[in-house]
């Protein structure tokens, strides 16, 4: 079983909330299934509620702008792709970006994701998440990884970012090392 460190940046909260909204809006269609939730049928563009974005890329870019997070959250709630709580957290995050910035001074979700995707910034991103009352299994996993590193543990192959860890751990010849890392860090069973 291969362990991918993709989760690390997801664990770090900052872009995760906005990414959920942006990804959901850009990926799912405007047709609803029997439960009223969006399905992955053909997307009908433009999406009027999102400034008439005309493509998946344009909608992601639109929702990645902190000034549009509220509109994207409302769209996501209306179409069942985000919960009320996720939308509220996204709006709070947008306000934080606009007033004080995120971890490392980032001002956009993409900037925060970039900052938090490197291991050297893990502690800063965890502190930011805690300060903003984000408590979930992803934060717990990030804390376990940070504790493992503080105790002298290392990442597989010496990778230092989400991207480099993904590349390293996607190579089947490193599967055992990556899996062992996950077990030692306490994030896999």
mmCIF file of N, CA and C in Angstrom, residues 12-136:
data_model
loop_
_atom_site.group_PDB
_atom_site.id
_atom_site.type_symbol
_atom_site.label_atom_id
_atom_site.label_comp_id
_atom_site.label_asym_id
_atom_site.label_seq_id
_atom_site.Cartn_x
_atom_site.Cartn_y
_atom_site.Cartn_z
ATOM 1 N N UNK A 12 -3.933 20.948 6.324
ATOM 2 C CA UNK A 12 -3.512 22.240 6.833
ATOM 3 C C UNK A 12 -4.579 23.320 6.780
ATOM 4 N N UNK A 13 -5.778 22.989 6.435
ATOM 5 C CA UNK A 13 -6.931 23.855 6.510
ATOM 6 C C UNK A 13 -6.991 24.989 5.520
ATOM 7 N N UNK A 14 -5.976 25.756 5.431
ATOM 8 C CA UNK A 14 -6.080 27.051 4.791
ATOM 9 C C UNK A 14 -6.775 27.035 3.451
ATOM 10 N N UNK A 15 -6.279 26.265 2.526
ATOM 11 C CA UNK A 15 -6.940 26.242 1.234
ATOM 12 C C UNK A 15 -8.009 25.175 1.165
ATOM 13 N N UNK A 16 -8.046 24.326 2.145
ATOM 14 C CA UNK A 16 -8.989 23.211 2.079
ATOM 15 C C UNK A 16 -10.430 23.681 2.011
ATOM 16 N N UNK A 17 -10.801 24.627 2.808
ATOM 17 C CA UNK A 17 -12.192 25.071 2.818
ATOM 18 C C UNK A 17 -12.572 25.645 1.467
ATOM 19 N N UNK A 18 -11.749 26.532 0.971
ATOM 20 C CA UNK A 18 -12.043 27.148 -0.320
ATOM 21 C C UNK A 18 -11.932 26.115 -1.430
ATOM 22 N N UNK A 19 -10.992 25.213 -1.294
ATOM 23 C CA UNK A 19 -10.841 24.179 -2.317
ATOM 24 C C UNK A 19 -12.074 23.305 -2.406
ATOM 25 N N UNK A 20 -12.675 22.992 -1.270
ATOM 26 C CA UNK A 20 -13.893 22.188 -1.289
ATOM 27 C C UNK A 20 -14.960 22.888 -2.109
ATOM 28 N N UNK A 21 -15.143 24.165 -1.859
ATOM 29 C CA UNK A 21 -16.158 24.915 -2.591
ATOM 30 C C UNK A 21 -15.776 25.018 -4.060
ATOM 31 N N UNK A 22 -14.570 25.459 -4.333
ATOM 32 C CA UNK A 22 -14.149 25.641 -5.718
ATOM 33 C C UNK A 22 -14.149 24.348 -6.499
ATOM 34 N N UNK A 23 -13.630 23.294 -5.906
ATOM 35 C CA UNK A 23 -13.594 22.005 -6.584
ATOM 36 C C UNK A 23 -15.001 21.488 -6.832
ATOM 37 N N UNK A 24 -15.834 21.590 -5.824
ATOM 38 C CA UNK A 24 -17.195 21.082 -5.963
ATOM 39 C C UNK A 24 -17.948 21.819 -7.048
ATOM 40 N N UNK A 25 -17.819 23.101 -7.061
ATOM 41 C CA UNK A 25 -18.524 23.900 -8.056
ATOM 42 C C UNK A 25 -17.981 23.615 -9.438
ATOM 43 N N UNK A 26 -16.682 23.532 -9.553
ATOM 44 C CA UNK A 26 -16.080 23.339 -10.865
ATOM 45 C C UNK A 26 -16.240 21.913 -11.380
ATOM 46 N N UNK A 27 -16.320 20.961 -10.498
ATOM 47 C CA UNK A 27 -16.353 19.570 -10.908
ATOM 48 C C UNK A 27 -17.759 19.044 -11.147
ATOM 49 N N UNK A 28 -18.693 19.444 -10.320
ATOM 50 C CA UNK A 28 -20.024 18.879 -10.404
ATOM 51 C C UNK A 28 -20.906 19.653 -11.365
ATOM 52 N N UNK A 29 -21.899 18.977 -11.844
ATOM 53 C CA UNK A 29 -22.801 19.580 -12.818
ATOM 54 C C UNK A 29 -23.938 20.295 -12.126
ATOM 55 N N UNK A 30 -24.738 20.980 -12.922
ATOM 56 C CA UNK A 30 -25.890 21.658 -12.375
ATOM 57 C C UNK A 30 -27.122 20.775 -12.378
ATOM 58 N N UNK A 31 -27.004 19.547 -12.810
ATOM 59 C CA UNK A 31 -28.143 18.640 -12.736
ATOM 60 C C UNK A 31 -28.109 17.937 -11.388
ATOM 61 N N UNK A 32 -29.277 17.689 -10.822
ATOM 62 C CA UNK A 32 -29.360 17.103 -9.499
ATOM 63 C C UNK A 32 -29.762 15.644 -9.587
ATOM 64 N N UNK A 33 -29.288 14.852 -8.606
ATOM 65 C CA UNK A 33 -29.711 13.468 -8.536
ATOM 66 C C UNK A 33 -30.999 13.398 -7.710
ATOM 67 N N UNK A 34 -31.437 12.190 -7.400
ATOM 68 C CA UNK A 34 -32.691 12.027 -6.665
ATOM 69 C C UNK A 34 -32.644 12.651 -5.287
ATOM 70 N N UNK A 35 -31.471 12.756 -4.674
ATOM 71 C CA UNK A 35 -31.351 13.353 -3.349
ATOM 72 C C UNK A 35 -31.222 14.863 -3.418
ATOM 73 N N UNK A 36 -31.210 15.429 -4.611
ATOM 74 C CA UNK A 36 -31.095 16.875 -4.745
ATOM 75 C C UNK A 36 -29.661 17.362 -4.780
ATOM 76 N N UNK A 37 -28.711 16.444 -4.787
ATOM 77 C CA UNK A 37 -27.304 16.820 -4.809
ATOM 78 C C UNK A 37 -26.807 16.856 -6.246
ATOM 79 N N UNK A 38 -25.773 17.630 -6.463
ATOM 80 C CA UNK A 38 -25.203 17.711 -7.804
ATOM 81 C C UNK A 38 -24.593 16.377 -8.201
ATOM 82 N N UNK A 39 -24.607 16.095 -9.478
ATOM 83 C CA UNK A 39 -23.994 14.880 -9.999
ATOM 84 C C UNK A 39 -22.898 15.273 -10.978
ATOM 85 N N UNK A 40 -22.106 14.295 -11.381
ATOM 86 C CA UNK A 40 -21.012 14.569 -12.303
ATOM 87 C C UNK A 40 -21.450 14.484 -13.757
ATOM 88 N N UNK A 41 -22.642 14.888 -14.042
ATOM 89 C CA UNK A 41 -23.109 14.928 -15.427
ATOM 90 C C UNK A 41 -22.444 16.108 -16.120
ATOM 91 N N UNK A 42 -22.788 16.329 -17.354
ATOM 92 C CA UNK A 42 -22.197 17.434 -18.116
ATOM 93 C C UNK A 42 -22.500 18.764 -17.434
ATOM 94 N N UNK A 43 -21.479 19.565 -17.264
ATOM 95 C CA UNK A 43 -21.634 20.877 -16.637
ATOM 96 C C UNK A 43 -22.208 21.843 -17.657
ATOM 97 N N UNK A 44 -23.139 22.639 -17.213
ATOM 98 C CA UNK A 44 -23.727 23.657 -18.073
ATOM 99 C C UNK A 44 -23.090 24.998 -17.737
ATOM 100 N N UNK A 45 -22.315 25.508 -18.644
ATOM 101 C CA UNK A 45 -21.682 26.812 -18.467
ATOM 102 C C UNK A 45 -22.366 27.799 -19.398
ATOM 103 N N UNK A 46 -22.385 29.041 -19.056
ATOM 104 C CA UNK A 46 -21.803 29.651 -17.865
ATOM 105 C C UNK A 46 -22.677 29.421 -16.626
ATOM 106 N N UNK A 47 -22.050 29.531 -15.464
ATOM 107 C CA UNK A 47 -22.766 29.433 -14.202
ATOM 108 C C UNK A 47 -23.060 30.865 -13.765
ATOM 109 N N UNK A 48 -24.285 31.269 -13.940
ATOM 110 C CA UNK A 48 -24.696 32.657 -13.719
ATOM 111 C C UNK A 48 -24.388 33.120 -12.300
ATOM 112 N N UNK A 49 -24.667 32.258 -11.300
ATOM 113 C CA UNK A 49 -24.445 32.642 -9.896
ATOM 114 C C UNK A 49 -22.980 32.912 -9.587
ATOM 115 N N UNK A 50 -22.099 32.461 -10.441
ATOM 116 C CA UNK A 50 -20.657 32.636 -10.211
ATOM 117 C C UNK A 50 -20.072 33.555 -11.275
ATOM 118 N N UNK A 51 -20.708 34.678 -11.450
ATOM 119 C CA UNK A 51 -20.263 35.705 -12.393
ATOM 120 C C UNK A 51 -20.164 35.152 -13.808
ATOM 121 N N UNK A 52 -21.034 34.202 -14.097
ATOM 122 C CA UNK A 52 -21.102 33.594 -15.427
ATOM 123 C C UNK A 52 -19.777 32.985 -15.875
ATOM 124 N N UNK A 53 -19.088 32.340 -14.921
ATOM 125 C CA UNK A 53 -17.835 31.675 -15.301
ATOM 126 C C UNK A 53 -18.148 30.634 -16.361
ATOM 127 N N UNK A 54 -17.312 30.565 -17.381
ATOM 128 C CA UNK A 54 -17.625 29.768 -18.548
ATOM 129 C C UNK A 54 -16.916 28.439 -18.672
ATOM 130 N N UNK A 55 -16.098 28.069 -17.675
ATOM 131 C CA UNK A 55 -15.386 26.797 -17.742
ATOM 132 C C UNK A 55 -15.006 26.366 -16.332
ATOM 133 N N UNK A 56 -14.590 25.112 -16.199
ATOM 134 C CA UNK A 56 -14.144 24.622 -14.896
ATOM 135 C C UNK A 56 -13.001 25.483 -14.371
ATOM 136 N N UNK A 57 -12.043 25.789 -15.222
ATOM 137 C CA UNK A 57 -10.903 26.605 -14.821
ATOM 138 C C UNK A 57 -11.347 27.997 -14.393
ATOM 139 N N UNK A 58 -12.229 28.609 -15.164
ATOM 140 C CA UNK A 58 -12.705 29.953 -14.833
ATOM 141 C C UNK A 58 -13.465 29.953 -13.510
ATOM 142 N N UNK A 59 -14.258 28.921 -13.259
ATOM 143 C CA UNK A 59 -14.998 28.845 -11.997
ATOM 144 C C UNK A 59 -14.057 28.638 -10.813
ATOM 145 N N UNK A 60 -13.042 27.815 -10.996
ATOM 146 C CA UNK A 60 -12.045 27.636 -9.921
ATOM 147 C C UNK A 60 -11.333 28.948 -9.631
ATOM 148 N N UNK A 61 -10.931 29.634 -10.670
ATOM 149 C CA UNK A 61 -10.262 30.928 -10.482
ATOM 150 C C UNK A 61 -11.188 31.906 -9.774
ATOM 151 N N UNK A 62 -12.436 31.938 -10.183
ATOM 152 C CA UNK A 62 -13.410 32.831 -9.568
ATOM 153 C C UNK A 62 -13.542 32.526 -8.073
ATOM 154 N N UNK A 63 -13.688 31.262 -7.727
ATOM 155 C CA UNK A 63 -13.880 30.874 -6.325
ATOM 156 C C UNK A 63 -12.590 30.926 -5.514
ATOM 157 N N UNK A 64 -11.463 31.018 -6.169
ATOM 158 C CA UNK A 64 -10.188 31.133 -5.473
ATOM 159 C C UNK A 64 -9.915 32.578 -5.052
ATOM 160 N N UNK A 65 -10.717 33.506 -5.521
ATOM 161 C CA UNK A 65 -10.598 34.912 -5.145
ATOM 162 C C UNK A 65 -11.367 35.116 -3.846
ATOM 163 N N UNK A 66 -10.699 35.555 -2.778
ATOM 164 C CA UNK A 66 -11.373 35.700 -1.486
ATOM 165 C C UNK A 66 -12.629 36.572 -1.532
ATOM 166 N N UNK A 67 -12.715 37.505 -2.465
ATOM 167 C CA UNK A 67 -13.903 38.358 -2.532
ATOM 168 C C UNK A 67 -15.114 37.604 -3.076
ATOM 169 N N UNK A 68 -14.904 36.416 -3.621
ATOM 170 C CA UNK A 68 -16.013 35.638 -4.178
ATOM 171 C C UNK A 68 -16.386 34.423 -3.333
ATOM 172 N N UNK A 69 -15.719 34.238 -2.229
ATOM 173 C CA UNK A 69 -15.951 33.045 -1.429
ATOM 174 C C UNK A 69 -17.396 32.961 -0.958
ATOM 175 N N UNK A 70 -17.993 34.087 -0.563
ATOM 176 C CA UNK A 70 -19.382 34.061 -0.093
ATOM 177 C C UNK A 70 -20.312 33.569 -1.201
ATOM 178 N N UNK A 71 -20.145 34.084 -2.403
ATOM 179 C CA UNK A 71 -20.995 33.669 -3.522
ATOM 180 C C UNK A 71 -20.797 32.184 -3.823
ATOM 181 N N UNK A 72 -19.572 31.735 -3.778
ATOM 182 C CA UNK A 72 -19.292 30.322 -4.056
ATOM 183 C C UNK A 72 -19.862 29.440 -2.948
ATOM 184 N N UNK A 73 -19.780 29.916 -1.713
ATOM 185 C CA UNK A 73 -20.362 29.178 -0.595
ATOM 186 C C UNK A 73 -21.868 29.059 -0.722
ATOM 187 N N UNK A 74 -22.520 30.150 -1.085
ATOM 188 C CA UNK A 74 -23.971 30.123 -1.276
ATOM 189 C C UNK A 74 -24.359 29.162 -2.397
ATOM 190 N N UNK A 75 -23.617 29.206 -3.487
ATOM 191 C CA UNK A 75 -23.875 28.296 -4.597
ATOM 192 C C UNK A 75 -23.691 26.852 -4.137
ATOM 193 N N UNK A 76 -22.597 26.599 -3.416
ATOM 194 C CA UNK A 76 -22.319 25.250 -2.925
ATOM 195 C C UNK A 76 -23.401 24.744 -1.991
ATOM 196 N N UNK A 77 -23.875 25.618 -1.083
ATOM 197 C CA UNK A 77 -24.950 25.221 -0.170
ATOM 198 C C UNK A 77 -26.232 24.929 -0.945
ATOM 199 N N UNK A 78 -26.569 25.802 -1.874
ATOM 200 C CA UNK A 78 -27.805 25.655 -2.644
ATOM 201 C C UNK A 78 -27.826 24.374 -3.462
ATOM 202 N N UNK A 79 -26.648 23.902 -3.846
ATOM 203 C CA UNK A 79 -26.571 22.711 -4.693
ATOM 204 C C UNK A 79 -26.072 21.481 -3.944
ATOM 205 N N UNK A 80 -25.989 21.571 -2.619
ATOM 206 C CA UNK A 80 -25.666 20.414 -1.804
ATOM 207 C C UNK A 80 -24.241 19.922 -1.872
ATOM 208 N N UNK A 81 -23.295 20.775 -2.265
ATOM 209 C CA UNK A 81 -21.909 20.314 -2.332
ATOM 210 C C UNK A 81 -21.078 20.753 -1.136
ATOM 211 N N UNK A 82 -21.594 21.690 -0.344
ATOM 212 C CA UNK A 82 -20.939 22.076 0.905
ATOM 213 C C UNK A 82 -22.012 22.245 1.971
ATOM 214 N N UNK A 83 -21.615 22.013 3.206
ATOM 215 C CA UNK A 83 -22.556 22.176 4.316
ATOM 216 C C UNK A 83 -22.593 23.640 4.736
ATOM 217 N N UNK A 84 -23.550 23.966 5.546
ATOM 218 C CA UNK A 84 -23.663 25.322 6.112
ATOM 219 C C UNK A 84 -22.374 25.670 6.862
ATOM 220 N N UNK A 85 -21.881 24.710 7.647
ATOM 221 C CA UNK A 85 -20.659 24.926 8.430
ATOM 222 C C UNK A 85 -19.454 25.182 7.524
ATOM 223 N N UNK A 86 -19.312 24.392 6.464
ATOM 224 C CA UNK A 86 -18.187 24.592 5.537
ATOM 225 C C UNK A 86 -18.271 25.961 4.872
ATOM 226 N N UNK A 87 -19.458 26.368 4.486
ATOM 227 C CA UNK A 87 -19.633 27.676 3.855
ATOM 228 C C UNK A 87 -19.293 28.801 4.837
ATOM 229 N N UNK A 88 -19.726 28.665 6.090
ATOM 230 C CA UNK A 88 -19.419 29.675 7.104
ATOM 231 C C UNK A 88 -17.919 29.751 7.356
ATOM 232 N N UNK A 89 -17.272 28.593 7.450
ATOM 233 C CA UNK A 89 -15.817 28.588 7.665
ATOM 234 C C UNK A 89 -15.103 29.216 6.486
ATOM 235 N N UNK A 90 -15.586 28.985 5.293
ATOM 236 C CA UNK A 90 -14.974 29.586 4.109
ATOM 237 C C UNK A 90 -15.106 31.105 4.149
ATOM 238 N N UNK A 91 -16.271 31.600 4.550
ATOM 239 C CA UNK A 91 -16.470 33.047 4.638
ATOM 240 C C UNK A 91 -15.571 33.657 5.715
ATOM 241 N N UNK A 92 -15.439 32.977 6.839
ATOM 242 C CA UNK A 92 -14.539 33.452 7.894
ATOM 243 C C UNK A 92 -13.095 33.481 7.387
ATOM 244 N N UNK A 93 -12.726 32.466 6.636
ATOM 245 C CA UNK A 93 -11.386 32.401 6.071
ATOM 246 C C UNK A 93 -11.159 33.555 5.103
ATOM 247 N N UNK A 94 -12.145 33.844 4.266
ATOM 248 C CA UNK A 94 -12.029 34.958 3.323
ATOM 249 C C UNK A 94 -11.835 36.274 4.058
ATOM 250 N N UNK A 95 -12.580 36.460 5.136
ATOM 251 C CA UNK A 95 -12.439 37.678 5.947
ATOM 252 C C UNK A 95 -11.035 37.755 6.547
ATOM 253 N N UNK A 96 -10.540 36.628 7.022
ATOM 254 C CA UNK A 96 -9.193 36.571 7.583
ATOM 255 C C UNK A 96 -8.158 36.959 6.530
ATOM 256 N N UNK A 97 -8.301 36.414 5.330
ATOM 257 C CA UNK A 97 -7.360 36.741 4.255
ATOM 258 C C UNK A 97 -7.392 38.221 3.930
ATOM 259 N N UNK A 98 -8.588 38.785 3.900
ATOM 260 C CA UNK A 98 -8.738 40.195 3.538
ATOM 261 C C UNK A 98 -8.185 41.128 4.594
ATOM 262 N N UNK A 99 -8.318 40.768 5.867
ATOM 263 C CA UNK A 99 -7.904 41.676 6.931
ATOM 264 C C UNK A 99 -6.475 41.446 7.403
ATOM 265 N N UNK A 100 -6.152 40.225 7.740
ATOM 266 C CA UNK A 100 -4.832 39.944 8.330
ATOM 267 C C UNK A 100 -3.968 39.018 7.495
ATOM 268 N N UNK A 101 -4.571 38.346 6.555
ATOM 269 C CA UNK A 101 -3.832 37.353 5.788
ATOM 270 C C UNK A 101 -3.862 36.018 6.485
ATOM 271 N N UNK A 102 -3.406 35.029 5.782
ATOM 272 C CA UNK A 102 -3.363 33.674 6.318
ATOM 273 C C UNK A 102 -1.967 33.340 6.799
ATOM 274 N N UNK A 103 -1.680 32.064 6.980
ATOM 275 C CA UNK A 103 -0.353 31.670 7.445
ATOM 276 C C UNK A 103 0.718 32.128 6.462
ATOM 277 N N UNK A 104 1.789 32.657 6.999
ATOM 278 C CA UNK A 104 2.867 33.156 6.146
ATOM 279 C C UNK A 104 2.497 34.427 5.404
ATOM 280 N N UNK A 105 1.372 35.057 5.779
ATOM 281 C CA UNK A 105 0.947 36.292 5.133
ATOM 282 C C UNK A 105 0.237 36.092 3.810
ATOM 283 N N UNK A 106 -0.151 34.854 3.492
ATOM 284 C CA UNK A 106 -0.828 34.603 2.216
ATOM 285 C C UNK A 106 -2.130 35.395 2.146
ATOM 286 N N UNK A 107 -2.501 35.789 0.944
ATOM 287 C CA UNK A 107 -3.710 36.596 0.743
ATOM 288 C C UNK A 107 -4.743 35.923 -0.151
ATOM 289 N N UNK A 108 -4.402 34.762 -0.692
ATOM 290 C CA UNK A 108 -5.339 34.011 -1.520
ATOM 291 C C UNK A 108 -5.283 32.551 -1.112
ATOM 292 N N UNK A 109 -6.344 31.813 -1.373
ATOM 293 C CA UNK A 109 -6.295 30.382 -1.068
ATOM 294 C C UNK A 109 -5.132 29.680 -1.766
ATOM 295 N N UNK A 110 -4.862 30.056 -3.022
ATOM 296 C CA UNK A 110 -3.749 29.421 -3.745
ATOM 297 C C UNK A 110 -2.417 29.755 -3.075
ATOM 298 N N UNK A 111 -2.268 30.982 -2.627
ATOM 299 C CA UNK A 111 -1.044 31.375 -1.923
ATOM 300 C C UNK A 111 -0.882 30.623 -0.622
ATOM 301 N N UNK A 112 -1.999 30.429 0.088
ATOM 302 C CA UNK A 112 -1.949 29.685 1.346
ATOM 303 C C UNK A 112 -1.627 28.216 1.092
ATOM 304 N N UNK A 113 -2.215 27.673 0.044
ATOM 305 C CA UNK A 113 -1.930 26.281 -0.292
ATOM 306 C C UNK A 113 -0.453 26.107 -0.620
ATOM 307 N N UNK A 114 0.092 27.047 -1.366
ATOM 308 C CA UNK A 114 1.506 26.987 -1.719
ATOM 309 C C UNK A 114 2.376 27.061 -0.461
ATOM 310 N N UNK A 115 2.054 27.992 0.428
ATOM 311 C CA UNK A 115 2.822 28.143 1.661
ATOM 312 C C UNK A 115 2.732 26.886 2.515
ATOM 313 N N UNK A 116 1.533 26.352 2.658
ATOM 314 C CA UNK A 116 1.323 25.213 3.552
ATOM 315 C C UNK A 116 1.686 23.868 2.938
ATOM 316 N N UNK A 117 2.058 23.850 1.680
ATOM 317 C CA UNK A 117 2.415 22.570 1.063
ATOM 318 C C UNK A 117 3.857 22.183 1.345
ATOM 319 N N UNK A 118 4.636 23.076 1.940
ATOM 320 C CA UNK A 118 6.011 22.723 2.281
ATOM 321 C C UNK A 118 6.113 22.347 3.755
ATOM 322 N N UNK A 119 6.867 21.319 4.020
ATOM 323 C CA UNK A 119 7.004 20.796 5.371
ATOM 324 C C UNK A 119 7.567 21.828 6.330
ATOM 325 N N UNK A 120 8.433 22.689 5.867
ATOM 326 C CA UNK A 120 9.026 23.688 6.763
ATOM 327 C C UNK A 120 7.978 24.634 7.335
ATOM 328 N N UNK A 121 6.805 24.722 6.701
ATOM 329 C CA UNK A 121 5.751 25.611 7.182
ATOM 330 C C UNK A 121 4.637 24.878 7.919
ATOM 331 N N UNK A 122 4.805 23.596 8.142
ATOM 332 C CA UNK A 122 3.777 22.774 8.759
ATOM 333 C C UNK A 122 3.337 23.328 10.113
ATOM 334 N N UNK A 123 4.260 23.648 10.978
ATOM 335 C CA UNK A 123 3.928 24.143 12.323
ATOM 336 C C UNK A 123 3.151 25.455 12.249
ATOM 337 N N UNK A 124 3.558 26.358 11.364
ATOM 338 C CA UNK A 124 2.863 27.642 11.206
ATOM 339 C C UNK A 124 1.428 27.417 10.765
ATOM 340 N N UNK A 125 1.220 26.506 9.845
ATOM 341 C CA UNK A 125 -0.116 26.242 9.322
ATOM 342 C C UNK A 125 -0.993 25.543 10.357
ATOM 343 N N UNK A 126 -0.400 24.658 11.140
ATOM 344 C CA UNK A 126 -1.143 24.006 12.221
ATOM 345 C C UNK A 126 -1.565 25.050 13.254
ATOM 346 N N UNK A 127 -0.642 25.936 13.625
ATOM 347 C CA UNK A 127 -0.970 26.985 14.597
ATOM 348 C C UNK A 127 -2.102 27.878 14.082
ATOM 349 N N UNK A 128 -2.065 28.207 12.798
ATOM 350 C CA UNK A 128 -3.121 29.022 12.202
ATOM 351 C C UNK A 128 -4.467 28.296 12.299
ATOM 352 N N UNK A 129 -4.484 27.029 11.970
ATOM 353 C CA UNK A 129 -5.726 26.255 12.033
ATOM 354 C C UNK A 129 -6.265 26.209 13.461
ATOM 355 N N UNK A 130 -5.393 25.976 14.427
ATOM 356 C CA UNK A 130 -5.823 25.929 15.825
ATOM 357 C C UNK A 130 -6.355 27.287 16.280
ATOM 358 N N UNK A 131 -5.658 28.346 15.907
ATOM 359 C CA UNK A 131 -6.066 29.699 16.281
ATOM 360 C C UNK A 131 -7.455 30.026 15.748
ATOM 361 N N UNK A 132 -7.812 29.400 14.631
ATOM 362 C CA UNK A 132 -9.099 29.672 14.007
ATOM 363 C C UNK A 132 -10.110 28.539 14.250
ATOM 364 N N UNK A 133 -9.853 27.795 15.333
ATOM 365 C CA UNK A 133 -10.775 26.768 15.820
ATOM 366 C C UNK A 133 -11.128 25.693 14.801
ATOM 367 N N UNK A 134 -10.177 25.327 13.995
ATOM 368 C CA UNK A 134 -10.393 24.209 13.088
ATOM 369 C C UNK A 134 -9.971 22.958 13.847
ATOM 370 N N UNK A 135 -10.917 22.096 14.074
ATOM 371 C CA UNK A 135 -10.652 20.852 14.792
ATOM 372 C C UNK A 135 -11.283 19.715 14.011
ATOM 373 N N UNK A 136 -10.474 18.957 13.339
ATOM 374 C CA UNK A 136 -10.989 17.785 12.632
ATOM 375 C C UNK A 136 -9.887 16.758 12.505
#
